[in-house]
CSV table of C-alpha atoms in Angstrom, one decimal:
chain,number,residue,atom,x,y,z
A,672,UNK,CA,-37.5,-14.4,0.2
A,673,UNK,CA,-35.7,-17.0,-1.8
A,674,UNK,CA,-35.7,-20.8,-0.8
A,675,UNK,CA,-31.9,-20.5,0.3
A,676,UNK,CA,-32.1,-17.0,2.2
A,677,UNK,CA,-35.6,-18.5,4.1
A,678,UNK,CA,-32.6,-21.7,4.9
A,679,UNK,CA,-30.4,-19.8,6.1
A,680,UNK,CA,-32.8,-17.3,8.2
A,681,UNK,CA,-34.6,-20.5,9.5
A,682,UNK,CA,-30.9,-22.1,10.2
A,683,UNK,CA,-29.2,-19.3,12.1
A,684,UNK,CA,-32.0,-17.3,13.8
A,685,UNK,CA,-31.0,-18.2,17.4
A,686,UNK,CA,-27.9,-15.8,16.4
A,687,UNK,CA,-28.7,-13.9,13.5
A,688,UNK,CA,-32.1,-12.1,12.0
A,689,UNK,CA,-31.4,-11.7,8.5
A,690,UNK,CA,-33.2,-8.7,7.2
A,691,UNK,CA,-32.6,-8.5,3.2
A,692,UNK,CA,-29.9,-9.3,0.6
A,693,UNK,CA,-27.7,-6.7,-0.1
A,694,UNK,CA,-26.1,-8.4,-3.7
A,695,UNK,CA,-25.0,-11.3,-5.5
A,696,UNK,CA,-21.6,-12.0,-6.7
A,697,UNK,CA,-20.0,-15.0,-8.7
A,698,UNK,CA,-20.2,-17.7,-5.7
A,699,UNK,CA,-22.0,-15.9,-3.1
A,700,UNK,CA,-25.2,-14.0,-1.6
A,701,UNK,CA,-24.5,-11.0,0.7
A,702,UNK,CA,-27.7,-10.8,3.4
A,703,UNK,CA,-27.5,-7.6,5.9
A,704,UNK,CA,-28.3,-9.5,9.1
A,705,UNK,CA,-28.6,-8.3,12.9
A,706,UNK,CA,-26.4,-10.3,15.5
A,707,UNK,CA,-28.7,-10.6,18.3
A,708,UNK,CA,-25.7,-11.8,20.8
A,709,UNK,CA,-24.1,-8.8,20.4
A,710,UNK,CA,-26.7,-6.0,18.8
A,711,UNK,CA,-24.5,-5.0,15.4
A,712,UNK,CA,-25.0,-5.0,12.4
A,713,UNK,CA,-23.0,-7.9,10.0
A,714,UNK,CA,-22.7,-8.9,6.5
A,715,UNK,CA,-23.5,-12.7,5.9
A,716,UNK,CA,-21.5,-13.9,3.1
A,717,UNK,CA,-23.2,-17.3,1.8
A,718,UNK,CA,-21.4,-19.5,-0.5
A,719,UNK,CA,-23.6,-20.6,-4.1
A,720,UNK,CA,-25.3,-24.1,-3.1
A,721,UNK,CA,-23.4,-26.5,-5.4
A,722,UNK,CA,-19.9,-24.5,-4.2
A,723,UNK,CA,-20.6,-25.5,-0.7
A,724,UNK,CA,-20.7,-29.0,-2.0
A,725,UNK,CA,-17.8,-28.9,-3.7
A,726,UNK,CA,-16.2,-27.3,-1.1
A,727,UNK,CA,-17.3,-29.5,2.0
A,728,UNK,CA,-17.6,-27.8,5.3
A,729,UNK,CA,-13.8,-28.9,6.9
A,730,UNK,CA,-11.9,-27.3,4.4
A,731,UNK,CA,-13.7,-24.3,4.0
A,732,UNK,CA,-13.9,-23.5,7.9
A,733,UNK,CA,-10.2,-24.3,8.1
A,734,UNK,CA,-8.9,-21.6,5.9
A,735,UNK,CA,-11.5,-19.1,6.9
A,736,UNK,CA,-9.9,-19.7,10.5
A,737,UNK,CA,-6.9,-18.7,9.5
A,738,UNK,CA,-7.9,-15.4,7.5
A,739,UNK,CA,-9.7,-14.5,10.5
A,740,UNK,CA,-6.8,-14.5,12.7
A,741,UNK,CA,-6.1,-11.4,10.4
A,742,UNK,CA,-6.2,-8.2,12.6
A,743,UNK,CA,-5.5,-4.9,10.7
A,744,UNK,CA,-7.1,-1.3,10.8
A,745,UNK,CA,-7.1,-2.2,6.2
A,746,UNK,CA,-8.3,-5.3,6.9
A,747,UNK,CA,-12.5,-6.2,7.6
A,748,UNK,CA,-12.3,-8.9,9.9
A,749,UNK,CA,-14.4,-11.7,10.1
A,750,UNK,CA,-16.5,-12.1,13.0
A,751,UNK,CA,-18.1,-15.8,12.6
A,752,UNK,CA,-18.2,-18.8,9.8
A,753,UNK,CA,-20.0,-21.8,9.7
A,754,UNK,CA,-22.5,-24.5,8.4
A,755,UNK,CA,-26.4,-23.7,7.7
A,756,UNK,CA,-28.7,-26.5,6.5
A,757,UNK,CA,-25.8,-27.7,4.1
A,758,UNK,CA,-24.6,-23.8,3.4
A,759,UNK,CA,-21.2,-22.5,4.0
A,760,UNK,CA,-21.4,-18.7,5.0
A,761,UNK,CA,-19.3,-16.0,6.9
A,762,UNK,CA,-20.1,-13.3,8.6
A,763,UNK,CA,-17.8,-9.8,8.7
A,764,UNK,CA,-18.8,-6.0,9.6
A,765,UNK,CA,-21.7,-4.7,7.8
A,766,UNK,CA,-19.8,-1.6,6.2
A,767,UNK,CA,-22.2,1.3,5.1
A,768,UNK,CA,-20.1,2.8,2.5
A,769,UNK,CA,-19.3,1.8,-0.9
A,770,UNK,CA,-17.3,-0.7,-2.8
A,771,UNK,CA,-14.0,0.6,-4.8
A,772,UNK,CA,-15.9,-0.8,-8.0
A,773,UNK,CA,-19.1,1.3,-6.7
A,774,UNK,CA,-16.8,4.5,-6.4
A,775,UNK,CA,-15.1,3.3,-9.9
A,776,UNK,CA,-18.9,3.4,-11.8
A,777,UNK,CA,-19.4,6.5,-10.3
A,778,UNK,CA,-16.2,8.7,-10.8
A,779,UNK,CA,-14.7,7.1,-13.5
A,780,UNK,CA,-10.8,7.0,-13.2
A,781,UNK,CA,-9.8,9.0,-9.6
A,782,UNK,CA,-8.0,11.7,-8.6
A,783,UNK,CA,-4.3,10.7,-8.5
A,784,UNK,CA,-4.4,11.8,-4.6
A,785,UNK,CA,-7.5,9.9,-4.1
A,786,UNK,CA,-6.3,7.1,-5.8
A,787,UNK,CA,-2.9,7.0,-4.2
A,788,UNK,CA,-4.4,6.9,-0.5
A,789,UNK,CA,-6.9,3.8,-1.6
A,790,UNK,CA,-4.0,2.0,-2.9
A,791,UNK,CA,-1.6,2.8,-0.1
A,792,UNK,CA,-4.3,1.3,2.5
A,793,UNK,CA,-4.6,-1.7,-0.1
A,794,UNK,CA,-0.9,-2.0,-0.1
A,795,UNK,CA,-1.2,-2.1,3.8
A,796,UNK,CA,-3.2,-4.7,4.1
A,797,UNK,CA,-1.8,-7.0,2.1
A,798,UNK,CA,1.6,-6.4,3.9
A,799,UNK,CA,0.1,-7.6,7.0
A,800,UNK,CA,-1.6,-10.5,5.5
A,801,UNK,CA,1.6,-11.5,3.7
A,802,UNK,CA,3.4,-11.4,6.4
A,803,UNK,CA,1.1,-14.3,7.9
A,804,UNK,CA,1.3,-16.4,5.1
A,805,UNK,CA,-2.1,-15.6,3.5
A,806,UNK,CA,-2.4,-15.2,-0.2
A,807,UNK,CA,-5.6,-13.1,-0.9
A,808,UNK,CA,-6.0,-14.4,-4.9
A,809,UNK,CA,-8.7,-12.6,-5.5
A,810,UNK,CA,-8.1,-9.0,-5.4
A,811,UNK,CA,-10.2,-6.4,-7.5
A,812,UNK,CA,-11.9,-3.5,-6.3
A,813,UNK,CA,-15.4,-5.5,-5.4
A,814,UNK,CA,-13.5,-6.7,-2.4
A,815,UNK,CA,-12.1,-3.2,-1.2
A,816,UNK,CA,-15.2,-1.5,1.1
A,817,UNK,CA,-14.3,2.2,1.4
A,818,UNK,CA,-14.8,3.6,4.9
A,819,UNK,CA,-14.7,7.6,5.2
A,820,UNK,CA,-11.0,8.2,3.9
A,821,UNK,CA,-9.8,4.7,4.3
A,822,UNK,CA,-10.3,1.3,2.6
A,823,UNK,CA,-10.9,-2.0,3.7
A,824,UNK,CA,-9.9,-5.3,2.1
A,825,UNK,CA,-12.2,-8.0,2.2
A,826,UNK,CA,-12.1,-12.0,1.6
A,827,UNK,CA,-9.1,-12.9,2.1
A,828,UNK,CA,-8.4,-16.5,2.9
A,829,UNK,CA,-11.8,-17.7,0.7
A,830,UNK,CA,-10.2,-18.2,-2.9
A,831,UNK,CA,-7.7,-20.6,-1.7
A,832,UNK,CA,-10.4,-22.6,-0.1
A,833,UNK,CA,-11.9,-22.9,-3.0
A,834,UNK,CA,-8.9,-23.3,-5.4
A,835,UNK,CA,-7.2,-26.5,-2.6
A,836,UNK,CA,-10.9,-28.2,-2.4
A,837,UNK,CA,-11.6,-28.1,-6.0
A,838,UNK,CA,-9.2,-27.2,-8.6
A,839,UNK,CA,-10.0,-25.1,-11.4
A,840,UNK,CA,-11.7,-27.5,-13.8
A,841,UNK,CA,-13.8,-29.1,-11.6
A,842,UNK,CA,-14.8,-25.6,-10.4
A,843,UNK,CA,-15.7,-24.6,-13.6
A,844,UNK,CA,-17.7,-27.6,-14.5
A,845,UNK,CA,-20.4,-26.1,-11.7
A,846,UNK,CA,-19.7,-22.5,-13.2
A,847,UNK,CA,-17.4,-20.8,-10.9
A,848,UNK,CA,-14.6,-18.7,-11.4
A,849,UNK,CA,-11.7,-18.9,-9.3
A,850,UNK,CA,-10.7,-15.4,-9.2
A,851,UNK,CA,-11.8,-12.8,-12.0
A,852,UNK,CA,-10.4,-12.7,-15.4
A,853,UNK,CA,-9.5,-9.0,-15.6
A,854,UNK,CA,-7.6,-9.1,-12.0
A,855,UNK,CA,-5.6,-12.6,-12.7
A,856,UNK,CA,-1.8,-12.8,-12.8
A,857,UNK,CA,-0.4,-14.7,-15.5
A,858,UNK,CA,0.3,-17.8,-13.0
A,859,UNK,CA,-3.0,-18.1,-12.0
A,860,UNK,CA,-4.7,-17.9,-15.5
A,861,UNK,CA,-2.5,-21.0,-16.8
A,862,UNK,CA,-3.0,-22.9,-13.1
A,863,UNK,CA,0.2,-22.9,-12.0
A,864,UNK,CA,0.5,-24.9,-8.5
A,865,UNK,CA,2.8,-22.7,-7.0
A,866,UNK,CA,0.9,-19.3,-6.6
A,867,UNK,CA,2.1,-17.3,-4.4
A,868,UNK,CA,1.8,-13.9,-2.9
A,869,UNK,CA,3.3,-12.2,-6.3
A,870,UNK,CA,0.2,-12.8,-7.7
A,871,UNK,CA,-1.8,-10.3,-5.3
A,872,UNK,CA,1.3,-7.6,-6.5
A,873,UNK,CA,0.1,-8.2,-9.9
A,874,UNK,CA,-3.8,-7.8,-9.2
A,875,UNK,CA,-2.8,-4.7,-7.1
A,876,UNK,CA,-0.9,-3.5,-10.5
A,877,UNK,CA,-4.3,-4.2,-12.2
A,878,UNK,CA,-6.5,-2.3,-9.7
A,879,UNK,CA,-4.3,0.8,-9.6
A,880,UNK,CA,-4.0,0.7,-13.6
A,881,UNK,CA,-7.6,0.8,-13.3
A,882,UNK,CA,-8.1,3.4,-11.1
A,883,UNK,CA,-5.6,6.0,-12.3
A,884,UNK,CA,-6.3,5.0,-15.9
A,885,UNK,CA,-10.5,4.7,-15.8
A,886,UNK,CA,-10.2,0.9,-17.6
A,887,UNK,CA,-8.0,-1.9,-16.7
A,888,UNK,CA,-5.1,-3.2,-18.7
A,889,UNK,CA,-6.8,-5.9,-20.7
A,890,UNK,CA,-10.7,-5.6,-21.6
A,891,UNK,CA,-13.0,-6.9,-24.2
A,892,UNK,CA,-13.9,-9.8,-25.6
A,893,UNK,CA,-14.5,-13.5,-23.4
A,894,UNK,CA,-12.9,-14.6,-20.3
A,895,UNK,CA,-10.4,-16.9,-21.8
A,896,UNK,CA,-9.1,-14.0,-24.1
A,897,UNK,CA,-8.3,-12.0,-21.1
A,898,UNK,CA,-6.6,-14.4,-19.6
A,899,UNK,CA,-4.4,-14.9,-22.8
A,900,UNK,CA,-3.8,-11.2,-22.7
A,901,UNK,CA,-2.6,-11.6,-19.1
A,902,UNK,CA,0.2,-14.3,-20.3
A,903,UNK,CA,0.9,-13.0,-23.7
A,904,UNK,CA,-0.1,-9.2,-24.4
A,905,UNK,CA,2.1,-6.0,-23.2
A,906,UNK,CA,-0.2,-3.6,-21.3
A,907,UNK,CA,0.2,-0.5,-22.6
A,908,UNK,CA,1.9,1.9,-20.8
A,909,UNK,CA,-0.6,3.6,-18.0
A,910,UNK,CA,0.9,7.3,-18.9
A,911,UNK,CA,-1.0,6.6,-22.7
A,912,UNK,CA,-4.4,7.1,-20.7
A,913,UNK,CA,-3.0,9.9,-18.4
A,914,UNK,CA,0.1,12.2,-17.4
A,915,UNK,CA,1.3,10.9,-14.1
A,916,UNK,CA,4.5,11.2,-12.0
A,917,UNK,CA,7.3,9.2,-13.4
A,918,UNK,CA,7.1,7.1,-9.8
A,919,UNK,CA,3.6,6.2,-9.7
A,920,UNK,CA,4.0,5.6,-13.1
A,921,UNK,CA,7.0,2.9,-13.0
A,922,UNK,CA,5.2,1.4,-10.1
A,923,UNK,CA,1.8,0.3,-11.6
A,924,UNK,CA,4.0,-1.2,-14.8
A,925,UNK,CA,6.5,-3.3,-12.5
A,926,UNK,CA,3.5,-4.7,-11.1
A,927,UNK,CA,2.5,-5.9,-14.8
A,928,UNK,CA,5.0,-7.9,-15.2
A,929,UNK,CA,4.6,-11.5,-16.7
A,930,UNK,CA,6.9,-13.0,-14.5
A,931,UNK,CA,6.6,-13.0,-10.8
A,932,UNK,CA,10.2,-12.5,-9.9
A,933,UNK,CA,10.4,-9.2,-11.9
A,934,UNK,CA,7.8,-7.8,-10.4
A,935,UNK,CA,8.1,-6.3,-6.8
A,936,UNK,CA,8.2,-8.4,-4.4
A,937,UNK,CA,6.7,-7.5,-1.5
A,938,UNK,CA,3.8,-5.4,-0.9
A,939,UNK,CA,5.9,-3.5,1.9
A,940,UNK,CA,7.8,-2.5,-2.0
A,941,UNK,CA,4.6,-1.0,-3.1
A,942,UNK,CA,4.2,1.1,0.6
A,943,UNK,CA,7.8,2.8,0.1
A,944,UNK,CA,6.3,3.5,-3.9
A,945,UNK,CA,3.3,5.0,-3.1
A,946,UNK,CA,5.0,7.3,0.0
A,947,UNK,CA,7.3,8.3,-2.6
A,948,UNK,CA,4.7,9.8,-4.6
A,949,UNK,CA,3.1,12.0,-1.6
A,950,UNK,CA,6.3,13.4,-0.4
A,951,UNK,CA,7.0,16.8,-2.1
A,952,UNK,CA,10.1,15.9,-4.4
A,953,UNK,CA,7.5,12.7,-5.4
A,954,UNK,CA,4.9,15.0,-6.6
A,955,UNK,CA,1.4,14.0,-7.4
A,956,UNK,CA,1.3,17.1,-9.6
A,957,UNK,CA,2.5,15.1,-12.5
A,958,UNK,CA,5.4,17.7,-13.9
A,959,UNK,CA,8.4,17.2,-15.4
A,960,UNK,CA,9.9,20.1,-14.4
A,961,UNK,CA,8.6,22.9,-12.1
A,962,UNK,CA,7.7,26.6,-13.1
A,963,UNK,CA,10.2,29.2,-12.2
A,964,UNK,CA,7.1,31.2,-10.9
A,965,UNK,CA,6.5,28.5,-9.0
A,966,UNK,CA,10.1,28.5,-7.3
A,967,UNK,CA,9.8,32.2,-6.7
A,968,UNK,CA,6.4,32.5,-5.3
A,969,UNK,CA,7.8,29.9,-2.5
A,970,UNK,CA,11.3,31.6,-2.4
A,971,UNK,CA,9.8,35.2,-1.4
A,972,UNK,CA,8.0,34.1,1.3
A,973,UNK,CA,11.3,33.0,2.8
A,974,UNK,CA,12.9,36.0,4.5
A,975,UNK,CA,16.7,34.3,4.1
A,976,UNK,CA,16.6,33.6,0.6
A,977,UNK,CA,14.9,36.9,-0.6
A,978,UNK,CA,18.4,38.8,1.5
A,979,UNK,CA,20.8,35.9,-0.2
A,980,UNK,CA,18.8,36.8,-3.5
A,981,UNK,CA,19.2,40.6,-3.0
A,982,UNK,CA,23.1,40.3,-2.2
A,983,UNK,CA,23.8,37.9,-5.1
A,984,UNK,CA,21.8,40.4,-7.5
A,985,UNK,CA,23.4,43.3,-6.2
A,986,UNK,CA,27.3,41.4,-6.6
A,987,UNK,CA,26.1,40.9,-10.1
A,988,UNK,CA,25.0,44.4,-10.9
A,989,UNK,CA,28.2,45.8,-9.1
A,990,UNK,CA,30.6,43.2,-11.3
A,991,UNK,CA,28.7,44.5,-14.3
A,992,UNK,CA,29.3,48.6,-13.8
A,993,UNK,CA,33.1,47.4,-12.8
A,994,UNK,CA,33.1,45.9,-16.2
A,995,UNK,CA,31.9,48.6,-18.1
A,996,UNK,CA,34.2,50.9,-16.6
A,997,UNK,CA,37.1,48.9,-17.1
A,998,UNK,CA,36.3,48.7,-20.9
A,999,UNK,CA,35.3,52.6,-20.8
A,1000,UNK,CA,38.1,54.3,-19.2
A,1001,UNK,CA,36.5,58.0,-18.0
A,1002,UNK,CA,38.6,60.9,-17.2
A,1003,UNK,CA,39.7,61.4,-13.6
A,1004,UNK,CA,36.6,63.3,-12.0
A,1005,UNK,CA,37.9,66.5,-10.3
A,1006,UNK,CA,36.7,67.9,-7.1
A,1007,UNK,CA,33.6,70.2,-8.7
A,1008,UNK,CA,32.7,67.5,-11.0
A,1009,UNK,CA,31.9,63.8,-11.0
A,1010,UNK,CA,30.4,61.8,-13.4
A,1011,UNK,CA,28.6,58.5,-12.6
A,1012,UNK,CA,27.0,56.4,-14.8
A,1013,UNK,CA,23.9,55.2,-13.7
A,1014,UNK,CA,22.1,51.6,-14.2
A,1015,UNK,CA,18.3,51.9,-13.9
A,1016,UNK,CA,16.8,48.2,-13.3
A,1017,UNK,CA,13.1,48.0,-14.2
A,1018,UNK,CA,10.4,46.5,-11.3
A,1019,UNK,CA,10.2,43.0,-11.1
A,1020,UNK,CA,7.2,41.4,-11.6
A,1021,UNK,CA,5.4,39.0,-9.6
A,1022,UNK,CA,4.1,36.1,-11.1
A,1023,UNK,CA,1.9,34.9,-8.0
A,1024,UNK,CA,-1.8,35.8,-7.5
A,1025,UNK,CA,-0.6,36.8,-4.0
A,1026,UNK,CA,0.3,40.6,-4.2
A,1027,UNK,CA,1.4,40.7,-0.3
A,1028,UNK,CA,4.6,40.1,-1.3
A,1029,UNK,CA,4.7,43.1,-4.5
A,1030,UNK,CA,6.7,45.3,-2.4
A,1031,UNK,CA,9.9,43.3,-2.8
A,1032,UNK,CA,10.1,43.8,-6.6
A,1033,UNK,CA,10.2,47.2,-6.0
A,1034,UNK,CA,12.6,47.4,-3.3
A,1035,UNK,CA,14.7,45.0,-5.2
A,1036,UNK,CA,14.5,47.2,-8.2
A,1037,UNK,CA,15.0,50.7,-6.0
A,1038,UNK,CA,18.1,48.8,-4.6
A,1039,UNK,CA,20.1,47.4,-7.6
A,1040,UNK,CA,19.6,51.0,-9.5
A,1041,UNK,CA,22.6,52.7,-9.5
């Protein structure tokens, strides 16, 4: 056990029995504890040493009060926060699932319906945290826990705190970034004041470039030149790394842009977007155009459209004989003898695996021969 984990075990074991760590990030140590008040399992997220004293312990409690007013199925939710023998720490859920960025390692870039449902839950949250004036600055896939089918968003609330009690120099003089390189919006690389909740749209644009492409928008090299690609470069377009539908597409790009007011605007935006995508005319098929094998094998099985196909075949093929004849003007046929000329229409073939259906073909071909 490390000197700070046997402080903090030592500090908070009238409430808490830490048991191990469970990973280390750039400005904290995640410890899988026990609350003994309430017998659950938590996640005890302790701030790096020389952070909590930047920090100081008002500030930092006073903005993680206000993300934990945050109730929202997308949303973890912070249980408790609080002071340990001169360490800041909160405690949320322990979640036994993976991280986004685990899944991400693992898979590579997602299936688009996969990927879609992560970032519809994503959108979701940030929505509701939006809409109570909470900026979450930080967003990248470490901070989304996946649950079963749903995703959780973590940490909201804790990169203002550090951003309002420090600014970003003195923060990086003790070797912390505010927010990660890859995930920053333009605004926040050149530390502009006014941040607002745009910057989470364009982080959200990152993560789903990332996830539907297998690498995010700007890569290589150092920290700062990734933040100089985030003000300067053009992504290129996500559809260079894989066909997608036009929508989904259009949406991840918008998110991109440089400037916060051309971007969308609200998450709520993104929500409408991403429904777009799952309803049938949105596709996540990514196709330009649909198969006519396609249409039919979905037309046959409709009883109405196979009779309104069968009269407008049959209209045709009687407007065609009435055309010959006309052109072809036969002898009046007498009582004994009557010619007819006779139009033989091949079977139709059925381009679906499904052969219950065969039996039209052939009625439609035994019907329309004449």
């Amino acid at each position: 056990m490390t000197d700070a984990s046997a402080r903090l075990s030592s500090a908070i074991s009238d409430r808490y029995l830490v048991e191990r760590e469970l990973g280390q990030g750039g400005m904290a140590t995640v410890y899988l504890a026990e609350d003994l008040r309430h017998g659950r399992r938590v996640a005890i997220k302790v701030l790096r040493e020389e952070l909590s004293a930047s920090l100081g312990k008002e500030r930092f409690l006073r903005e993680i009060r206000v993300a934990a007013a945050l109730q929202h199925p997308h949303i973890l939710p912070l249980y408790d926060s609080g002071e340990a023998d001169g360490l800041l720490f909160y405690v949320m859920p322990y979640v036994d699932g993976p991280s986004l960025r685990d899944k991400l390692i693992k898979e590579g870039e997602l299936p688009i319906g996969d990927a879609v449902r992560i970032l519809r839950d994503v959108a979701d949250a940030l929505t509701e945290a939006h809409r109570h004036g909470v900026v979450h600055r930080d967003l990248k896939p470490e901070n989304v826990m996946l649950r079963g089918r749903h995703a959780l968003v973590m940490d909201f609330g804790v990169a203002k705190a550090l951003s309002e009690a420090t600014g970003r120099q003195s923060l990086t003089t003790v070797g912390i970034a505010l927010g990660t390189p890859t995930y920053m919006a333009p605004e926040q690389a050149v530390a502009d004041p006014h941040v607002d909740h745009r910057a989470d749209i364009y982080a959200f644009g990152v993560m789903a470039y990332e996830l539907l492409a297998g690498r995010p928008p700007f890569t290589g090299g150092n920290a700062q030149q990734i933040l100089a690609a985030h003000v300067t470069a053009a992504a290129e377009p996500v559809t260079t790394h894989r066909s997608l539908p036009p929508v989904l597409a259009s949406m991840v790009m918008r998110c991109l842009e440089k400037r916060p007011a051309d971007r969308w605007q609200s998450a709520e935006e993104l929500i409408t977007q991403l429904e777009a995508v799952l309803t049938p005319s949105g596709g996540v098929t990514p196709t330009a155009t649909v198969p006519i094998a396609a249409v039919s094998r979905h037309a046959y099985r409709r009883p109405a459209t196979v009779m309104a196909m069968l009269g407008v075949l049959a209209v045709l093929g009687f407007g065609a004989w009435k055309v010959a004849a006309r052109r072809s003007p036969q002898p009046v046929p007498t009582a004994s003898v009557v010619t007819v000329k006779r139009v033989g229409v091949l079977p139709f073939e059925s381009r679906s695996r499904d052969t219950s259906d065969a039996y039209l073909g052939d009625g439609m071909a035994t019907d329309l021969t004449t």
